[in-house]
Coordinates of C-alpha atoms and ligand atoms in Angstrom, one line a residue:
M1 CA 38.7 49.4 -2.4
R2 CA 35.1 47.5 -3.3
R3 CA 33.7 45.3 -0.7
I4 CA 33.9 41.6 -1.7
I5 CA 31.3 39.1 -0.6
V6 CA 32.3 35.0 -1.8
I7 CA 29.9 32.6 -1.9
A8 CA 30.8 29.1 -1.5
N9 CA 29.4 26.4 -1.1
R10 CA 31.4 25.9 2.6
L11 CA 31.9 28.9 5.1
P12 CA 35.7 29.7 5.5
V13 CA 34.9 27.9 9.0
A14 CA 33.4 25.0 10.7
Q15 CA 32.5 24.5 14.3
K16 CA 34.7 22.0 16.3
D17 CA 34.2 21.4 20.2
G18 CA 31.1 24.1 20.0
V19 CA 34.2 26.7 18.4
W20 CA 34.6 27.9 15.1
V21 CA 38.0 27.3 13.7
T22 CA 39.1 28.4 10.5
S23 CA 39.5 25.7 7.9
P24 CA 42.4 24.5 6.4
G25 CA 43.5 24.5 2.6
G26 CA 44.5 27.5 0.4
L27 CA 41.1 29.1 -1.2
V28 CA 40.7 30.4 2.4
R29 CA 44.7 31.3 3.0
A30 CA 44.6 33.3 0.1
L31 CA 41.5 35.3 0.6
E32 CA 41.2 35.3 4.1
P33 CA 43.5 38.7 4.2
V34 CA 41.9 40.1 1.1
L35 CA 38.9 39.9 2.8
Q36 CA 39.9 41.5 5.8
R37 CA 41.4 44.0 4.0
V38 CA 38.2 45.4 2.3
N39 CA 36.0 44.6 5.2
G40 CA 34.4 41.7 3.7
S41 CA 32.1 38.8 3.7
W42 CA 31.6 34.8 3.0
V43 CA 28.4 33.2 2.6
G44 CA 27.9 29.7 2.8
W45 CA 26.8 26.6 4.5
S46 CA 28.4 26.0 8.2
G47 CA 28.4 21.9 8.0
D48 CA 25.5 21.6 10.2
T49 CA 21.8 20.3 8.7
D50 CA 18.9 22.0 10.1
S51 CA 20.0 24.9 12.1
E52 CA 19.3 28.4 11.4
L53 CA 22.4 30.7 12.0
E54 CA 23.2 34.6 12.1
P55 CA 25.3 36.0 10.7
F56 CA 28.6 36.4 12.9
E57 CA 32.4 37.9 12.7
H58 CA 34.9 35.1 12.5
D59 CA 38.7 36.6 11.9
E60 CA 37.9 40.2 10.8
I61 CA 35.7 38.8 8.4
E62 CA 31.6 38.8 7.8
Q63 CA 30.5 35.2 7.8
V64 CA 26.7 34.5 6.5
P65 CA 25.5 31.1 7.5
V66 CA 22.8 30.0 4.8
P67 CA 20.6 27.1 5.8
L68 CA 20.6 23.8 4.7
S69 CA 17.9 20.7 5.8
S70 CA 19.3 17.3 5.5
A71 CA 17.3 16.3 2.7
E72 CA 18.5 19.3 0.8
L73 CA 21.9 18.4 1.4
D74 CA 20.9 14.8 0.0
G75 CA 19.7 16.3 -3.5
F76 CA 21.3 19.0 -4.1
Y77 CA 24.8 18.4 -2.8
Y78 CA 25.1 14.2 -2.7
G79 CA 22.7 14.0 -5.5
F80 CA 22.7 17.0 -8.3
C81 CA 26.3 18.2 -7.4
N82 CA 28.5 14.8 -7.2
S83 CA 26.3 12.4 -8.7
T84 CA 25.0 14.6 -12.1
L85 CA 28.1 17.4 -12.2
W86 CA 30.3 16.2 -11.4
P87 CA 31.1 13.4 -12.8
L88 CA 29.7 14.7 -16.2
Y89 CA 32.3 17.8 -16.0
H90 CA 35.1 15.1 -15.6
D91 CA 34.8 13.7 -18.6
A92 CA 31.5 11.0 -17.5
I93 CA 34.2 9.1 -16.3
V94 CA 31.3 7.6 -14.1
A95 CA 28.0 7.7 -15.6
P96 CA 26.8 11.1 -14.5
E97 CA 22.6 10.8 -13.4
F98 CA 20.4 13.2 -14.5
H99 CA 17.2 13.0 -11.8
R100 CA 14.4 15.9 -11.7
H101 CA 14.3 15.6 -8.0
Q102 CA 17.6 16.3 -7.9
W103 CA 17.6 19.0 -10.1
R104 CA 14.8 20.8 -8.1
P105 CA 17.0 21.1 -4.9
Y106 CA 19.8 22.4 -7.0
V107 CA 17.6 25.6 -8.1
T108 CA 15.5 25.7 -4.5
V109 CA 19.4 25.5 -2.7
N110 CA 21.0 28.0 -5.4
Q111 CA 18.0 30.4 -4.8
R112 CA 18.6 30.7 -1.1
Y113 CA 22.2 31.8 -1.8
A114 CA 21.5 34.3 -3.9
R115 CA 19.4 36.0 -1.5
Y116 CA 21.6 35.6 1.6
A117 CA 24.2 37.1 -0.9
A118 CA 21.8 39.7 -2.1
Q119 CA 20.9 41.1 1.3
V120 CA 24.9 41.6 2.2
L121 CA 25.3 43.3 -1.7
G122 CA 26.3 46.8 -1.7
D123 CA 25.4 48.7 -5.0
D124 CA 29.5 49.3 -5.2
D125 CA 30.3 45.7 -4.1
I126 CA 32.0 42.9 -5.9
A127 CA 29.7 39.3 -5.4
W128 CA 32.3 36.7 -6.0
V129 CA 30.4 32.9 -6.4
Q130 CA 32.2 29.6 -6.4
D131 CA 32.0 26.3 -8.1
Y132 CA 29.9 24.1 -9.6
Q133 CA 27.6 23.8 -6.8
L134 CA 26.2 27.4 -7.1
Q135 CA 26.5 27.7 -11.2
L136 CA 22.6 29.1 -10.9
V137 CA 23.7 32.2 -8.5
P138 CA 25.1 34.7 -11.2
G139 CA 22.6 34.8 -13.2
M140 CA 19.6 34.7 -9.8
L141 CA 21.8 37.5 -8.1
R142 CA 21.8 39.9 -11.8
A143 CA 17.5 39.3 -11.1
M144 CA 17.8 40.9 -7.4
R145 CA 20.7 43.2 -8.4
P146 CA 21.1 43.9 -11.8
A147 CA 23.7 46.7 -11.7
A148 CA 25.7 44.7 -9.3
T149 CA 29.4 43.4 -10.1
I150 CA 29.6 39.5 -10.4
G151 CA 32.2 37.1 -11.0
F152 CA 32.4 33.4 -10.9
Y153 CA 35.3 31.1 -10.4
L154 CA 34.8 27.1 -11.7
H155 CA 37.6 25.1 -9.8
I156 CA 36.8 21.6 -12.0
P157 CA 37.0 21.2 -15.5
F158 CA 34.2 22.7 -17.9
P159 CA 33.5 20.2 -20.3
P160 CA 33.9 19.6 -24.2
I161 CA 30.2 20.4 -25.8
E162 CA 30.0 16.9 -26.6
L163 CA 29.8 15.8 -22.5
F164 CA 27.6 19.0 -22.0
S165 CA 24.9 18.7 -23.9
R166 CA 23.7 15.4 -22.8
L167 CA 22.6 17.7 -19.4
P168 CA 19.1 18.2 -19.7
W169 CA 19.2 21.4 -17.6
R170 CA 22.1 23.0 -20.0
Q171 CA 20.7 25.7 -21.3
Q172 CA 19.7 26.7 -17.4
I173 CA 22.8 26.6 -16.5
I174 CA 25.3 28.4 -19.2
E175 CA 22.0 31.4 -18.9
A176 CA 22.6 31.9 -15.0
L177 CA 26.2 31.9 -15.4
L178 CA 25.9 34.5 -18.4
G179 CA 24.7 36.8 -15.2
A180 CA 28.7 37.2 -14.1
D181 CA 30.4 39.6 -15.6
V182 CA 33.8 37.6 -15.8
L183 CA 34.0 33.7 -15.8
A184 CA 36.9 32.3 -15.1
F185 CA 38.6 28.5 -15.1
Q186 CA 41.2 26.7 -14.3
T187 CA 43.0 26.0 -18.1
R188 CA 42.4 27.3 -21.5
A189 CA 40.6 24.2 -22.9
S190 CA 37.4 25.1 -20.2
V191 CA 37.1 28.6 -21.3
R192 CA 37.1 27.2 -24.6
N193 CA 34.1 24.7 -24.4
F194 CA 32.4 27.0 -21.9
A195 CA 32.4 29.6 -25.3
D196 CA 31.6 26.9 -27.3
A197 CA 28.4 26.0 -25.1
A198 CA 27.8 29.6 -24.7
R199 CA 27.3 30.3 -28.7
R200 CA 25.7 27.0 -29.2
F201 CA 22.9 26.9 -26.3
A202 CA 22.3 30.6 -25.5
D203 CA 23.0 32.3 -28.6
A204 CA 25.9 33.8 -27.5
R205 CA 28.6 36.3 -29.5
V206 CA 32.9 35.8 -29.2
S207 CA 34.2 38.6 -30.0
A208 CA 37.7 38.8 -31.8
R209 CA 38.9 39.6 -27.6
G210 CA 37.5 36.2 -26.5
E211 CA 34.2 38.0 -24.9
L212 CA 31.0 36.7 -25.2
S213 CA 28.2 39.2 -26.0
W214 CA 24.9 38.3 -25.0
R215 CA 21.4 40.2 -23.9
D216 CA 23.5 44.1 -24.6
R217 CA 25.7 42.7 -21.7
I218 CA 29.4 41.9 -22.0
I219 CA 31.0 38.9 -20.5
K220 CA 34.6 39.0 -19.9
L221 CA 36.4 35.0 -20.2
Q222 CA 39.3 34.4 -17.9
R223 CA 42.0 31.5 -17.9
A224 CA 43.6 31.9 -14.0
P225 CA 45.0 28.7 -12.7
I226 CA 44.5 28.3 -9.3
A227 CA 47.5 27.3 -6.8
I228 CA 49.1 27.0 -3.5
D229 CA 50.4 29.4 -0.9
T230 CA 54.2 28.1 -1.9
S231 CA 56.2 30.1 0.2
H232 CA 54.2 28.7 3.5
F233 CA 54.9 25.3 2.1
D234 CA 58.4 25.8 1.3
R235 CA 59.1 27.3 5.0
L236 CA 57.3 24.4 6.6
A237 CA 59.0 21.7 5.0
R238 CA 62.5 23.6 6.1
S239 CA 61.5 23.4 9.5
P240 CA 63.7 20.9 11.6
Q241 CA 60.8 19.2 12.7
V242 CA 59.4 18.2 9.5
R243 CA 62.5 16.9 8.0
Q244 CA 63.4 15.1 11.0
R245 CA 59.7 13.5 10.1
A246 CA 60.8 12.6 7.1
M247 CA 63.6 10.6 7.7
Q248 CA 62.0 8.8 10.5
L249 CA 59.5 8.0 7.5
R250 CA 62.0 7.0 5.4
Q251 CA 62.9 4.4 7.9
E252 CA 59.4 3.2 8.6
L253 CA 59.4 2.4 5.2
G254 CA 62.2 0.0 5.2
N255 CA 64.8 2.4 3.8
A256 CA 63.6 1.8 0.7
D257 CA 66.0 3.0 -2.4
R258 CA 62.7 4.8 -4.3
I259 CA 60.1 5.8 -2.6
I260 CA 57.2 6.3 -4.6
L261 CA 53.8 8.4 -3.4
G262 CA 50.3 9.3 -4.2
V263 CA 47.8 11.7 -2.4
D264 CA 44.6 12.2 -3.5
R265 CA 41.4 12.8 -2.2
L266 CA 39.9 9.3 -3.0
D267 CA 37.8 10.4 -6.2
Y268 CA 37.4 7.6 -9.5
T269 CA 38.9 11.3 -11.2
K270 CA 41.9 10.9 -9.7
G271 CA 43.4 7.6 -11.2
I272 CA 44.3 5.2 -8.0
D273 CA 43.3 1.9 -9.6
L274 CA 45.5 2.5 -12.8
R275 CA 48.2 3.9 -10.9
L276 CA 48.5 0.7 -8.6
K277 CA 48.4 -1.1 -11.7
A278 CA 51.4 0.8 -13.2
F279 CA 53.7 0.1 -10.1
A280 CA 52.6 -3.5 -10.2
G281 CA 53.9 -3.2 -13.4
L282 CA 56.9 -2.3 -12.1
L283 CA 57.0 -5.0 -9.4
E284 CA 56.7 -7.5 -12.7
Q285 CA 59.3 -6.7 -14.8
T286 CA 61.8 -5.0 -12.5
S287 CA 64.3 -8.4 -10.3
E288 CA 65.2 -5.8 -7.7
P289 CA 61.4 -5.4 -6.9
R290 CA 62.7 -4.3 -2.8
K291 CA 63.8 -1.5 -3.9
Y292 CA 60.8 -0.1 -4.2
E293 CA 57.8 1.2 -2.2
F294 CA 54.8 2.7 -3.1
V295 CA 52.7 4.9 -0.3
Q296 CA 48.9 6.0 -1.3
V297 CA 47.3 7.9 0.9
A298 CA 43.7 8.4 0.4
V299 CA 41.5 10.9 2.3
P300 CA 38.0 9.6 2.8
S301 CA 35.5 11.7 0.5
R302 CA 31.7 11.6 -0.1
E303 CA 31.3 8.4 1.8
D304 CA 27.7 9.4 1.2
V305 CA 27.7 8.5 -2.2
P306 CA 27.8 4.8 -3.9
A307 CA 30.6 5.8 -6.4
Y308 CA 32.7 6.2 -3.5
Q309 CA 31.7 3.1 -1.4
D310 CA 32.5 1.0 -4.4
L311 CA 36.0 3.2 -5.4
R312 CA 37.1 2.2 -1.9
S313 CA 36.5 -1.8 -2.0
E314 CA 37.7 -1.9 -5.2
I315 CA 40.8 0.2 -4.5
E316 CA 41.5 -2.1 -1.5
Q317 CA 41.0 -5.3 -2.8
L318 CA 43.8 -4.1 -5.3
V319 CA 46.1 -3.2 -2.8
G320 CA 45.6 -6.4 -1.0
R321 CA 45.9 -8.4 -4.7
I322 CA 49.7 -6.8 -5.5
N323 CA 50.4 -6.9 -1.2
G324 CA 49.9 -10.6 -1.7
D325 CA 50.8 -11.1 -5.3
H326 CA 54.6 -9.4 -4.2
G327 CA 54.9 -9.0 -0.7
E328 CA 57.7 -11.2 1.8
P329 CA 57.0 -11.9 5.3
G330 CA 57.7 -8.4 6.7
W331 CA 57.4 -6.6 3.6
A332 CA 54.8 -5.3 1.6
P333 CA 54.9 -3.3 -1.2
V334 CA 52.1 -1.2 -1.2
S335 CA 51.6 1.2 1.8
Y336 CA 48.1 2.2 1.8
L337 CA 46.4 5.1 4.1
Y338 CA 42.8 6.0 3.9
R339 CA 43.1 9.0 7.1
S340 CA 43.2 13.0 6.1
L341 CA 46.8 13.7 7.9
D342 CA 48.0 17.0 9.4
L343 CA 50.3 19.6 6.7
E344 CA 53.3 18.7 8.6
E345 CA 52.7 15.2 8.1
L346 CA 51.5 15.5 5.2
I347 CA 54.7 18.0 3.5
A348 CA 57.1 15.2 6.0
Y349 CA 55.6 12.8 2.7
Y350 CA 56.1 14.9 0.2
V351 CA 59.8 15.4 1.3
A352 CA 60.1 11.6 1.8
A353 CA 59.1 11.0 -1.4
D354 CA 61.5 10.6 -4.1
V355 CA 59.0 10.0 -7.0
M356 CA 55.4 11.8 -6.8
L357 CA 52.7 10.0 -9.4
V358 CA 50.0 12.8 -9.7
T359 CA 48.1 10.6 -12.5
P360 CA 44.0 12.1 -12.4
L361 CA 41.9 11.2 -15.6
R362 CA 40.6 14.4 -15.1
D363 CA 41.5 16.9 -12.3
G364 CA 40.6 20.7 -12.6
M365 CA 43.6 21.3 -12.0
N366 CA 44.9 19.5 -9.0
L367 CA 46.9 21.4 -5.8
V368 CA 49.0 18.1 -4.8
A369 CA 51.6 18.7 -7.8
K370 CA 52.5 21.8 -6.7
E371 CA 52.7 21.2 -3.4
Y372 CA 55.0 18.4 -4.0
V373 CA 57.0 21.1 -6.2
A374 CA 56.9 23.6 -3.5
T375 CA 58.3 21.1 -0.6
R376 CA 61.4 19.9 -2.7
I377 CA 64.4 21.5 -1.2
T378 CA 67.3 20.0 -0.8
E379 CA 66.9 16.6 -2.8
P380 CA 65.3 17.1 -6.2
G381 CA 62.7 14.5 -6.9
V382 CA 60.6 13.7 -9.8
L383 CA 56.8 14.5 -10.4
I384 CA 55.1 12.1 -12.6
L385 CA 52.0 14.0 -13.9
S386 CA 48.9 13.4 -16.1
E387 CA 48.5 15.1 -19.1
F388 CA 44.8 15.1 -18.2
A389 CA 45.5 17.6 -14.9
G390 CA 45.1 21.3 -15.3
A391 CA 48.5 21.4 -14.1
A392 CA 49.9 19.8 -16.9
E393 CA 49.6 23.6 -18.5
Q394 CA 52.0 25.0 -16.3
L395 CA 54.2 22.6 -14.7
R396 CA 55.8 21.4 -18.3
S397 CA 58.9 20.2 -17.0
A398 CA 57.4 16.9 -14.7
L399 CA 57.1 13.7 -16.7
V400 CA 53.6 14.0 -18.6
V401 CA 51.8 10.7 -18.8
N402 CA 48.6 9.5 -20.6
P403 CA 47.4 7.7 -17.0
H404 CA 45.0 5.2 -19.3
D405 CA 48.1 4.0 -20.7
V406 CA 49.2 1.4 -17.6
D407 CA 52.8 0.3 -19.6
A408 CA 53.6 4.2 -20.4
V409 CA 53.1 5.1 -16.5
T410 CA 55.3 1.8 -15.6
A411 CA 57.6 3.2 -18.1
T412 CA 57.8 6.4 -16.4
I413 CA 58.1 5.7 -13.2
Q414 CA 61.3 3.4 -14.2
R415 CA 62.6 6.5 -15.7
A416 CA 61.9 8.6 -12.9
A417 CA 63.7 5.5 -10.8
V418 CA 66.9 6.1 -12.6
M419 CA 67.2 9.6 -14.1
D420 CA 70.2 11.5 -13.5
R421 CA 70.3 14.1 -10.5
S422 CA 71.4 17.1 -13.0
E423 CA 68.2 16.2 -15.0
A424 CA 66.2 16.1 -12.4
R425 CA 67.4 19.1 -10.8
A426 CA 66.8 21.2 -13.9
R427 CA 63.2 19.8 -14.0
M428 CA 62.8 20.7 -10.5
Q429 CA 64.1 24.4 -10.9
R430 CA 62.0 25.5 -13.8
L431 CA 59.1 23.6 -12.0
R432 CA 59.7 25.7 -8.8
R433 CA 60.3 28.9 -10.8
T434 CA 56.5 28.3 -11.5
V435 CA 55.2 27.6 -8.7
R436 CA 56.9 30.1 -7.0
R437 CA 56.0 33.1 -9.5
E438 CA 52.2 31.7 -10.1
D439 CA 50.9 31.5 -6.4
V440 CA 48.1 31.6 -5.1
F441 CA 48.3 35.6 -3.9
E442 CA 49.2 35.9 -8.0
W443 CA 45.8 33.9 -9.1
A444 CA 43.5 36.1 -6.4
R445 CA 45.5 39.3 -7.9
A446 CA 44.8 38.3 -11.2
C447 CA 40.8 37.6 -10.2
L448 CA 39.8 40.3 -8.3
A449 CA 41.7 42.8 -10.5
M450 CA 39.4 41.7 -13.8
L451 CA 36.7 42.3 -11.2
E452 CA 37.6 45.7 -9.9
A453 CA 38.0 46.4 -13.8
I454 CA 34.5 46.1 -14.4
Ligands
LIG501 P1 40.4 18.4 -5.1 O1 39.7 17.2 -6.0 O2 39.8 18.5 -3.9 O3 40.2 19.8 -5.6 P2 43.7 19.2 -5.4 O4 43.7 20.4 -5.8 O5 44.6 18.1 -5.8 O6 42.2 17.9 -5.2 O7 43.2 19.6 -3.6 C1 43.6 18.4 -2.6 C2 43.8 19.3 -1.2 O8 44.0 18.3 -0.6 C3 45.8 19.3 -1.7 O9 45.7 20.4 -0.7 C4 46.1 18.1 -0.5 O10 46.9 18.8 0.3 C5 44.6 17.9 0.4 N1 45.2 16.9 1.0 C6 45.1 15.3 -0.3 N2 45.2 14.5 0.6 C7 45.4 14.8 2.1 C8 45.8 13.7 2.9 N3 45.5 12.5 3.4 N4 45.9 14.4 4.0 C9 45.7 16.0 4.3 N5 45.0 16.9 2.8 C10 45.4 15.6 2.0 C11 39.0 20.4 -6.3 C12 39.6 20.2 -7.3 C13 41.1 20.6 -8.2 C14 41.1 21.8 -7.9 C15 40.8 22.4 -6.7 C16 41.0 24.0 -6.2 O11 39.2 19.0 -7.7 O12 41.4 20.4 -9.4 O13 42.3 21.6 -8.0 O14 40.3 21.8 -5.9 O15 40.3 24.9 -6.9

């Protein structure tokens, strides 16, 4: 087995009251056992600015901290990553900003990640670079270690060429990505979009087998949809504490006939505002509004970026308006929680919900949709899923909607609310089969098999 060096924006551990603890999340859960088995390393930022830390071992994995100054965090992370790349790659839902003074720290910081990775990368090892924050690392690492095996995985969509062309540094990014041996994406559309951009901006040739050839090298393209640790979610959803808590939640929510749930990071890509408008449409049309309760759980995210601050006020105003227009003393149709929940509490919400609304305007994959499916053990529940989430390529038995079509979303919520149990059950069984078969371990296996074959 070859050693694997993961290079990601963040380390899989963070300091809590002076001790290192493993961060929750599917990627870490999937990769930890693999890295432990192959004696791997993880290169990433520790979460603390202006501190230099030596490599250390945690959970049998060598952790290699990359230092970042607070000025770099502003220019690189909040600036270029989250005010340029994030909106550009998500269909420019919010206008991307293009600033040369933010591109420069993106280059400097990527160079540093590459340098730290090169220090621990042996001749036979595999470097596996993660996500949009580190798109220059494959090319930089290739220059330092010409014979290395390098993989790259993009967690967010790769945009269509019409959008990507706007980026002043499009050629640098494409050429740097082409430093990898394997480039993997969530969806077929992203693979296609990248191939178009590589042809246009780097003169790469695309072979009939879908491989790229560029400057005497072959670069493989892979579609590898990320997933969750399905059996872990299934197990927790069966636990008596979680089921008890789900029942209690239903009571706390006034025993509404139909509980409708949304769970997202508070991000403008997630379509929370349109979803609220669709629910307001339902309240206007129904003669029995008290049958419905909509719960929106939003995790605070990127609170230092102005677009996220604006979004938060917009959502809060909308919730206030809907509750003001339709509520009654002692009853509010929308329950809004702005916080992160621990995993068992989150699963209790999934178990309690009759209808799950996952309606992003654009999303690389969307793990929430898969998590909901994984926790539906006894009552089937109905998943409403945006056609613009990567997950829609796999979860075809969901009720698939165009989230921009507010009336259609309202009608789909109504349809979900009255769907007969046999249809709901048949749909959920098909969805559950998919999330069981295509779990995060299968994802890691497929990605690494491709790299090991290089
Ligand atoms: P995100 O945009 O963060 O991820 P998503 O895939 O839905 O989107 O993952 C969110 C995670 O946060 C889920 O595991 C969910 O359980 C958790 N979460 C959400 N709300 C929570 C709450 N209130 N409390 C606690 N946890 C909560 C990016 C891309 C996605 C891609 C993933 C993985 O934008 O498209 O699917 O990476 O590649």
